[in-house]
Amino acid sequence: MKDAKPFEIKQQLVREAYQQVKANQGAAGIDAASIRDFEQKRSDNLYKIWNRMSSGCYLPDPVQWVEIPKTGGGKIPFGIPTVEDRVAQMVVVMTIEPEIEPHFHEDSYAYRKNKSAHQALGKAKDRAYLFHWVVDLDLKEFFDNIDHTLLIKALERHVTCQWAMLYIKRWLMVPYRLAAGRHVQRTKGVPQGSVLGPILANLFLHYVFDEWMKINHSNLSFERYADEILVHCVSLKQAQFIQRLIKQRLADCKLELNATTIVYCKKNHRDIEYDTIQFDFLGYTFKPRRSIDAHGVVFLNFSPAISKTARTKIWSTIRDWNQHYWNYLTLEQIADKINPIIQGWINYYGKYNPRVLKEVLMRINMKLSRWIRNKFKGFRKHKTRAIHRLGDICLTKPHLFAHWSYGVKPTASLRNRKQRAVG
């Protein structure tokens, strides 16, 4: 039959995969073709992907290698596939996910439907209240060090689709292209930034850690979000014991720990003395905090709030907002540009101890007051008057900015602008 293909792949699946890739946007790969470029000949491009995948002759392009600066120093390696490869990878993900997803552990929270970072944080908060000790695990360059042989072994336990396995193996071996144009061959690792990467990384750690814990240490609770892992223990001795075993388990699976910390979850002023009483997890810092109960009694509450690293990143973003460009905009236009960013911070970091986040967001009001001073000559030498003017605007338009609706009013910034954020 003229149109018979070795592999049966529905064209509708390719179209649905493209819609997901389009919704996620993303940068162009080595061919410099953006989503917009792809869209101009969408039907032809999607047919070409379907035809090549169905024929078994789909060969992925090299992955564009970039390094993104990390808050606090260092860089995160990031691989950017072409739009075509992202669509093809999404076709594979949509095919294999139903076979793999049901097997994942209930305390694996990353890259999964109906799972979220907030759920992982909530479990960590509840368990830190019940158990006094936490082992905080930091894997060294996890995505770059995933062993291909072990990963394929895990895939073969679940993936029955022949063509999906064929293309996964090709993507695992595709080289990186560096900025200078040089190609680097890969023998291990899964590129961060690829569509396929999250489910492969999750499956790898499912067998390396989750399933191993379930079989050998089912008495211990943990939360895992990608490669961020917390293990809860009842004593220091138990924490030291499981720390040693996990380190050996990871080494057996060709992974390393960047660092591992045992943390004491102090909840009472009379608790034992221990040097490390806080840890960071998913952008939040867990540590003892002074709280007041319904009867006015002060007590220690081991709880999360936005971390110092996250605060620094937010302040850096605020600082980099182009104030010179803002001089040509109205306050309403500025609000349209920055509200989605502010709302994103509120949605994520406002979940626990929102007071700390509110103090962080006060800097937005200081930035807006500088806009008033630069925009209007009469305010240029009067910081206090500019804040008061911003406060007047807030009274008439209290929902103009997302943080105003959240309760971070300009008058609060005036009273507290010299105070350091706490928490």
Short mmCIF file of C-alpha atoms in Angstrom, two decimals:
data_model
loop_
_atom_site.label_atom_id
_atom_site.label_comp_id
_atom_site.label_asym_id
_atom_site.label_seq_id
_atom_site.Cartn_x
_atom_site.Cartn_y
_atom_site.Cartn_z
CA MET A 1 0.00 0.00 0.00
CA LYS A 2 1.46 3.30 -1.12
CA ASP A 3 0.87 5.27 2.11
CA ALA A 4 1.55 2.42 4.56
CA LYS A 5 3.97 3.36 7.34
CA PRO A 6 6.06 1.15 9.62
CA PHE A 7 4.63 2.93 12.67
CA GLU A 8 1.01 3.88 13.24
CA ILE A 9 0.93 7.44 14.59
CA LYS A 10 -2.23 9.49 14.29
CA GLN A 11 -1.90 12.91 12.69
CA GLN A 12 -4.32 14.25 15.29
CA LEU A 13 -1.80 13.32 18.01
CA VAL A 14 0.85 15.43 16.27
CA ARG A 15 -1.56 18.38 16.04
CA GLU A 16 -2.43 18.10 19.75
CA ALA A 17 1.25 17.89 20.64
CA TYR A 18 1.91 21.08 18.70
CA GLN A 19 -0.83 22.94 20.56
CA GLN A 20 0.84 22.09 23.87
CA VAL A 21 4.26 23.15 22.60
CA LYS A 22 2.78 26.38 21.26
CA ALA A 23 1.13 27.13 24.64
CA ASN A 24 4.49 26.67 26.39
CA GLN A 25 6.27 28.95 23.89
CA GLY A 26 10.06 28.74 24.40
CA ALA A 27 13.12 29.94 22.51
CA ALA A 28 14.28 28.83 19.08
CA GLY A 29 16.77 25.97 18.71
CA ILE A 30 19.80 25.69 16.44
CA ASP A 31 17.73 26.41 13.31
CA ALA A 32 16.69 29.81 14.78
CA ALA A 33 13.05 29.00 13.92
CA SER A 34 10.58 30.34 16.48
CA ILE A 35 7.02 29.22 17.18
CA ARG A 36 5.87 32.12 15.01
CA ASP A 37 8.06 30.94 12.13
CA PHE A 38 6.74 27.40 12.52
CA GLU A 39 3.16 28.69 12.54
CA GLN A 40 3.53 30.31 9.11
CA LYS A 41 3.68 26.85 7.49
CA ARG A 42 2.05 24.91 10.29
CA SER A 43 0.22 22.32 8.22
CA ASP A 44 3.27 21.49 6.11
CA ASN A 45 5.56 21.39 9.16
CA LEU A 46 3.23 19.10 11.13
CA TYR A 47 2.78 16.78 8.16
CA LYS A 48 6.55 16.55 7.78
CA ILE A 49 6.96 15.61 11.46
CA TRP A 50 4.18 12.99 11.23
CA ASN A 51 5.54 11.55 7.99
CA ARG A 52 9.11 11.22 9.29
CA MET A 53 8.04 9.76 12.65
CA SER A 54 5.64 7.29 11.04
CA SER A 55 8.32 6.23 8.56
CA GLY A 56 10.91 5.61 11.28
CA CYS A 57 13.31 8.12 9.72
CA TYR A 58 12.89 11.00 12.18
CA LEU A 59 16.36 12.20 13.19
CA PRO A 60 16.55 14.95 15.83
CA ASP A 61 18.70 18.05 15.43
CA PRO A 62 21.50 18.86 17.90
CA VAL A 63 20.35 20.66 21.05
CA GLN A 64 21.35 24.31 21.49
CA TRP A 65 23.38 24.57 24.71
CA VAL A 66 23.03 27.72 26.82
CA GLU A 67 23.98 28.57 30.40
CA ILE A 68 21.62 30.62 32.55
CA PRO A 69 23.08 32.59 35.50
CA LYS A 70 21.97 31.19 38.85
CA THR A 71 21.01 33.42 41.78
CA GLY A 72 23.88 33.34 44.23
CA GLY A 73 26.47 32.50 41.59
CA GLY A 74 27.11 29.74 39.11
CA LYS A 75 25.21 28.79 35.98
CA ILE A 76 22.48 26.30 35.06
CA PRO A 77 23.08 24.38 31.80
CA PHE A 78 20.03 24.43 29.58
CA GLY A 79 19.33 22.58 26.34
CA ILE A 80 16.99 24.08 23.74
CA PRO A 81 15.66 21.67 21.07
CA THR A 82 14.20 22.99 17.83
CA VAL A 83 10.43 23.55 17.64
CA GLU A 84 10.15 20.44 15.43
CA ASP A 85 11.93 18.33 18.04
CA ARG A 86 9.78 19.75 20.83
CA VAL A 87 6.63 18.74 18.93
CA ALA A 88 8.00 15.27 18.21
CA GLN A 89 9.04 14.86 21.86
CA MET A 90 5.58 15.91 22.99
CA VAL A 91 4.09 13.21 20.75
CA VAL A 92 6.24 10.66 22.58
CA VAL A 93 5.44 12.10 26.03
CA MET A 94 1.70 11.97 25.35
CA THR A 95 2.14 8.34 24.26
CA ILE A 96 4.24 7.03 27.17
CA GLU A 97 2.91 9.13 30.06
CA PRO A 98 -0.28 7.04 30.58
CA GLU A 99 1.92 3.93 30.93
CA ILE A 100 4.36 5.49 33.39
CA GLU A 101 2.41 8.00 35.51
CA PRO A 102 0.32 5.50 37.55
CA HIS A 103 3.50 3.92 38.94
CA PHE A 104 4.97 7.11 40.43
CA HIS A 105 5.12 7.53 44.21
CA GLU A 106 2.50 9.70 45.90
CA ASP A 107 5.26 11.91 47.37
CA SER A 108 6.81 12.67 43.99
CA TYR A 109 5.42 16.10 43.11
CA ALA A 110 7.28 17.50 40.08
CA TYR A 111 6.05 17.49 36.47
CA ARG A 112 2.85 15.63 37.27
CA LYS A 113 -0.82 16.38 36.69
CA ASN A 114 -2.69 17.22 39.90
CA LYS A 115 0.63 17.59 41.77
CA SER A 116 2.33 20.84 42.68
CA ALA A 117 5.18 22.46 44.57
CA HIS A 118 2.65 23.82 47.09
CA GLN A 119 1.51 20.29 47.86
CA ALA A 120 5.12 19.25 48.50
CA LEU A 121 5.61 22.28 50.73
CA GLY A 122 2.43 21.50 52.64
CA LYS A 123 3.53 17.92 53.29
CA ALA A 124 6.98 19.09 54.35
CA LYS A 125 5.42 21.58 56.78
CA ASP A 126 3.12 18.96 58.32
CA ARG A 127 5.85 16.36 58.67
CA ALA A 128 8.40 18.82 60.06
CA TYR A 129 5.84 19.41 62.83
CA LEU A 130 5.55 15.68 63.55
CA PHE A 131 9.21 14.65 63.14
CA HIS A 132 12.10 16.56 64.67
CA TRP A 133 14.81 15.78 62.09
CA VAL A 134 15.12 16.35 58.33
CA VAL A 135 17.77 15.11 55.91
CA ASP A 136 18.04 17.74 53.17
CA LEU A 137 19.50 16.22 49.99
CA ASP A 138 21.10 18.21 47.18
CA LEU A 139 22.04 16.13 44.12
CA LYS A 140 25.06 17.19 42.11
CA GLU A 141 24.22 18.11 38.50
CA PHE A 142 21.47 15.52 38.46
CA PHE A 143 20.07 16.11 34.95
CA ASP A 144 23.56 16.01 33.44
CA ASN A 145 24.53 12.75 35.16
CA ILE A 146 21.56 10.46 34.48
CA ASP A 147 22.99 7.13 33.35
CA HIS A 148 21.51 6.15 29.99
CA THR A 149 21.80 2.40 30.53
CA LEU A 150 19.89 2.54 33.82
CA LEU A 151 17.34 4.94 32.34
CA ILE A 152 16.62 2.69 29.35
CA LYS A 153 16.29 -0.27 31.69
CA ALA A 154 13.64 1.66 33.64
CA LEU A 155 11.86 2.69 30.42
CA GLU A 156 11.72 -0.88 29.16
CA ARG A 157 9.75 -1.87 32.27
CA HIS A 158 6.88 0.40 31.24
CA VAL A 159 7.07 1.58 27.62
CA THR A 160 5.60 -0.92 25.16
CA CYS A 161 5.51 1.43 22.16
CA GLN A 162 8.31 0.45 19.77
CA TRP A 163 8.63 3.76 17.96
CA ALA A 164 8.57 5.76 21.22
CA MET A 165 11.56 3.79 22.51
CA LEU A 166 13.34 4.23 19.16
CA TYR A 167 13.08 8.02 19.27
CA ILE A 168 13.86 8.31 22.99
CA LYS A 169 17.16 6.51 22.39
CA ARG A 170 17.94 8.87 19.51
CA TRP A 171 17.20 11.95 21.62
CA LEU A 172 19.39 10.67 24.43
CA MET A 173 22.37 10.49 22.09
CA VAL A 174 21.86 13.73 20.15
CA PRO A 175 24.83 16.13 20.65
CA TYR A 176 24.83 19.59 22.19
CA ARG A 177 25.84 22.55 20.06
CA LEU A 178 27.79 25.16 22.02
CA ALA A 179 27.59 28.91 21.38
CA ALA A 180 30.82 28.77 19.33
CA GLY A 181 29.24 26.18 17.03
CA ARG A 182 31.21 23.18 18.30
CA HIS A 183 29.27 19.94 18.86
CA VAL A 184 29.70 17.93 22.06
CA GLN A 185 28.71 14.27 22.07
CA ARG A 186 26.63 12.99 24.99
CA THR A 187 26.92 9.65 26.73
CA LYS A 188 24.79 10.50 29.77
CA GLY A 189 22.29 13.04 31.03
CA VAL A 190 18.96 14.49 29.93
CA PRO A 191 18.87 18.16 28.77
CA GLN A 192 17.05 20.54 31.07
CA GLY A 193 14.69 22.42 28.80
CA SER A 194 13.63 19.47 26.67
CA VAL A 195 9.98 18.39 26.58
CA LEU A 196 10.98 14.79 27.22
CA GLY A 197 13.40 15.56 30.06
CA PRO A 198 10.94 15.85 32.97
CA ILE A 199 9.26 12.46 32.58
CA LEU A 200 12.61 10.72 31.99
CA ALA A 201 14.18 12.37 35.04
CA ASN A 202 11.15 11.50 37.18
CA LEU A 203 11.24 7.87 36.08
CA PHE A 204 14.96 7.62 36.78
CA LEU A 205 14.64 8.94 40.34
CA HIS A 206 11.51 6.87 40.85
CA TYR A 207 13.66 3.74 40.76
CA VAL A 208 16.85 5.26 42.17
CA PHE A 209 15.14 6.80 45.20
CA ASP A 210 11.34 6.58 45.56
CA GLU A 211 10.92 2.86 44.99
CA TRP A 212 14.11 2.08 46.90
CA MET A 213 12.79 4.01 49.91
CA LYS A 214 9.39 2.34 49.63
CA ILE A 215 10.90 -1.16 49.62
CA ASN A 216 13.74 -0.68 52.12
CA HIS A 217 12.71 2.22 54.38
CA SER A 218 8.93 2.43 54.25
CA ASN A 219 8.89 3.73 57.84
CA LEU A 220 10.40 7.04 56.69
CA SER A 221 8.43 9.82 54.98
CA PHE A 222 9.89 12.00 52.25
CA GLU A 223 8.99 14.66 49.69
CA ARG A 224 10.67 14.78 46.30
CA TYR A 225 10.25 17.55 43.75
CA ALA A 226 12.49 16.59 40.80
CA ASP A 227 15.94 16.43 42.43
CA GLU A 228 15.03 18.35 45.60
CA ILE A 229 14.47 15.79 48.37
CA LEU A 230 13.63 15.89 52.08
CA VAL A 231 13.58 12.83 54.34
CA HIS A 232 11.96 13.03 57.80
CA CYS A 233 13.38 11.18 60.81
CA VAL A 234 12.56 10.77 64.49
CA SER A 235 16.12 11.09 65.80
CA LEU A 236 19.58 12.35 64.90
CA LYS A 237 20.88 8.78 64.92
CA GLN A 238 18.24 7.69 62.43
CA ALA A 239 18.97 10.72 60.23
CA GLN A 240 22.70 9.95 60.18
CA PHE A 241 21.97 6.31 59.36
CA ILE A 242 19.68 7.03 56.40
CA GLN A 243 22.02 9.77 55.18
CA ARG A 244 24.84 7.21 54.79
CA LEU A 245 22.59 4.69 53.05
CA ILE A 246 21.20 7.25 50.58
CA LYS A 247 24.69 8.44 49.70
CA GLN A 248 25.70 4.85 48.91
CA ARG A 249 22.48 4.20 46.96
CA LEU A 250 23.08 7.25 44.77
CA ALA A 251 26.69 6.25 44.18
CA ASP A 252 25.53 2.78 43.10
CA CYS A 253 23.29 4.51 40.53
CA LYS A 254 26.13 6.78 39.35
CA LEU A 255 24.87 9.94 41.07
CA GLU A 256 26.54 12.16 43.63
CA LEU A 257 25.39 14.39 46.44
CA ASN A 258 26.45 18.01 46.15
CA ALA A 259 25.70 18.39 49.83
CA THR A 260 23.51 16.80 52.44
CA THR A 261 22.43 18.48 55.64
CA ILE A 262 20.77 17.15 58.76
CA VAL A 263 18.41 19.76 60.19
CA TYR A 264 16.79 19.93 63.61
CA CYS A 265 13.21 21.21 63.41
CA LYS A 266 13.19 23.24 66.60
CA LYS A 267 9.69 23.97 67.88
CA ASN A 268 10.30 24.92 71.51
CA HIS A 269 12.64 27.32 73.27
CA ARG A 270 13.63 24.50 75.61
CA ASP A 271 14.48 22.08 72.79
CA ILE A 272 18.02 20.70 72.52
CA GLU A 273 20.75 22.88 71.06
CA TYR A 274 21.80 21.98 67.51
CA ASP A 275 23.73 24.09 65.01
CA THR A 276 21.52 23.62 61.93
CA ILE A 277 17.87 24.54 62.49
CA GLN A 278 16.71 25.61 59.04
CA PHE A 279 16.60 24.39 55.45
CA ASP A 280 15.50 25.68 52.05
CA PHE A 281 13.00 23.80 49.90
CA LEU A 282 11.35 24.98 46.68
CA GLY A 283 12.08 28.65 47.26
CA TYR A 284 10.96 28.65 50.91
CA THR A 285 13.03 28.65 54.10
CA PHE A 286 11.77 26.41 56.90
CA LYS A 287 12.90 27.55 60.34
CA PRO A 288 11.64 28.36 63.88
CA ARG A 289 9.52 31.51 63.88
CA ARG A 290 7.86 33.40 66.70
CA SER A 291 4.09 33.03 66.57
CA ILE A 292 1.17 33.99 68.78
CA ASP A 293 -1.68 31.58 69.47
CA ALA A 294 -5.37 32.43 69.93
CA HIS A 295 -4.77 33.17 73.62
CA GLY A 296 -1.92 35.60 72.98
CA VAL A 297 0.81 33.16 74.03
CA VAL A 298 4.09 33.42 72.12
CA PHE A 299 5.52 30.12 70.87
CA LEU A 300 7.98 28.78 68.31
CA ASN A 301 6.45 27.55 65.07
CA PHE A 302 8.71 25.69 62.62
CA SER A 303 7.28 26.97 59.36
CA PRO A 304 8.13 28.10 55.80
CA ALA A 305 8.40 31.58 54.31
CA ILE A 306 9.97 32.95 51.15
CA SER A 307 13.71 32.20 51.17
CA LYS A 308 16.55 34.72 51.12
CA THR A 309 17.58 33.48 47.67
CA ALA A 310 14.06 34.04 46.32
CA ARG A 311 13.88 37.49 47.92
CA THR A 312 17.19 38.46 46.35
CA LYS A 313 15.97 37.31 42.95
CA ILE A 314 12.75 39.33 43.28
CA TRP A 315 14.66 42.44 44.33
CA SER A 316 17.05 41.98 41.40
CA THR A 317 14.09 41.78 39.01
CA ILE A 318 12.55 44.94 40.49
CA ARG A 319 15.89 46.73 40.28
CA ASP A 320 16.27 45.79 36.61
CA TRP A 321 12.87 47.15 35.56
CA ASN A 322 13.75 49.87 33.06
CA GLN A 323 12.86 53.08 34.83
CA HIS A 324 14.13 55.30 32.00
CA TYR A 325 11.75 53.56 29.60
CA TRP A 326 8.97 53.88 32.19
CA ASN A 327 9.18 57.69 31.92
CA TYR A 328 7.32 57.43 28.62
CA LEU A 329 4.54 55.27 30.06
CA THR A 330 1.47 55.97 32.14
CA LEU A 331 1.02 54.27 35.50
CA GLU A 332 -1.68 52.10 33.93
CA GLN A 333 0.73 50.95 31.21
CA ILE A 334 3.36 50.11 33.81
CA ALA A 335 0.76 48.11 35.74
CA ASP A 336 -0.12 46.12 32.61
CA LYS A 337 3.54 45.18 32.17
CA ILE A 338 4.47 44.20 35.72
CA ASN A 339 1.20 42.90 37.23
CA PRO A 340 1.53 39.39 35.76
CA ILE A 341 5.00 39.12 37.32
CA ILE A 342 3.86 40.45 40.70
CA GLN A 343 0.81 38.18 40.72
CA GLY A 344 3.04 35.21 39.99
CA TRP A 345 5.17 36.04 43.06
CA ILE A 346 2.07 36.43 45.20
CA ASN A 347 0.53 33.17 43.98
CA TYR A 348 3.65 31.17 44.72
CA TYR A 349 5.44 32.84 47.65
CA GLY A 350 2.32 34.11 49.40
CA LYS A 351 1.14 30.63 50.35
CA TYR A 352 2.93 30.58 53.72
CA ASN A 353 3.80 33.49 56.05
CA PRO A 354 2.61 36.15 53.57
CA ARG A 355 3.81 38.93 55.91
CA VAL A 356 7.39 38.21 54.86
CA LEU A 357 6.49 38.44 51.17
CA LYS A 358 4.67 41.73 51.75
CA GLU A 359 7.84 43.23 53.17
CA VAL A 360 9.71 42.04 50.07
CA LEU A 361 7.16 43.63 47.73
CA MET A 362 7.45 47.04 49.40
CA ARG A 363 10.37 47.73 47.07
CA ILE A 364 7.93 47.91 44.18
CA ASN A 365 6.36 50.99 45.75
CA MET A 366 9.79 52.59 46.11
CA LYS A 367 10.39 51.88 42.42
CA LEU A 368 7.05 53.46 41.52
CA SER A 369 7.79 56.50 43.69
CA ARG A 370 10.99 57.00 41.69
CA TRP A 371 8.86 56.94 38.54
CA ILE A 372 6.85 59.86 39.99
CA ARG A 373 10.05 61.76 40.85
CA ASN A 374 11.47 61.24 37.35
CA LYS A 375 8.20 61.93 35.56
CA PHE A 376 7.21 65.12 37.36
CA LYS A 377 9.68 67.90 38.09
CA GLY A 378 7.93 69.04 41.25
CA PHE A 379 8.66 65.72 42.99
CA ARG A 380 12.29 65.18 41.96
CA LYS A 381 13.82 66.24 45.28
CA HIS A 382 10.99 65.08 47.50
CA LYS A 383 10.97 61.33 48.22
CA THR A 384 8.30 61.60 50.91
CA ARG A 385 5.97 63.68 48.76
CA ALA A 386 6.35 61.14 45.94
CA ILE A 387 5.33 58.31 48.27
CA HIS A 388 2.37 60.35 49.51
CA ARG A 389 1.33 61.02 45.91
CA LEU A 390 1.54 57.29 45.19
CA GLY A 391 -0.59 56.72 48.29
CA ASP A 392 -3.23 59.12 46.96
CA ILE A 393 -3.34 57.23 43.67
CA CYS A 394 -3.70 53.97 45.60
CA LEU A 395 -6.72 55.37 47.45
CA THR A 396 -8.50 56.14 44.19
CA LYS A 397 -7.29 53.05 42.32
CA PRO A 398 -6.61 50.40 45.00
CA HIS A 399 -6.55 47.56 42.49
CA LEU A 400 -4.26 49.17 39.92
CA PHE A 401 -1.27 47.06 41.00
CA ALA A 402 -1.45 43.44 42.11
CA HIS A 403 0.55 44.06 45.29
CA TRP A 404 -1.79 46.90 46.29
CA SER A 405 -4.72 44.49 46.14
CA TYR A 406 -2.59 42.10 48.19
CA GLY A 407 -2.20 44.69 50.93
CA VAL A 408 1.19 46.28 50.19
CA LYS A 409 0.10 49.92 50.17
CA PRO A 410 2.45 52.84 49.46
CA THR A 411 1.91 54.23 52.97
CA ALA A 412 3.24 50.97 54.39
CA SER A 413 6.35 51.40 52.27
CA LEU A 414 6.88 54.87 53.72
CA ARG A 415 6.72 53.63 57.30
CA ASN A 416 8.93 50.63 56.70
CA ARG A 417 11.26 51.62 53.89
CA LYS A 418 14.28 51.65 56.24
CA GLN A 419 13.39 48.33 57.83
CA ARG A 420 15.06 45.21 56.59
CA ALA A 421 12.84 42.36 55.49
CA VAL A 422 12.64 39.75 58.23
CA GLY A 423 11.82 36.09 58.33
#
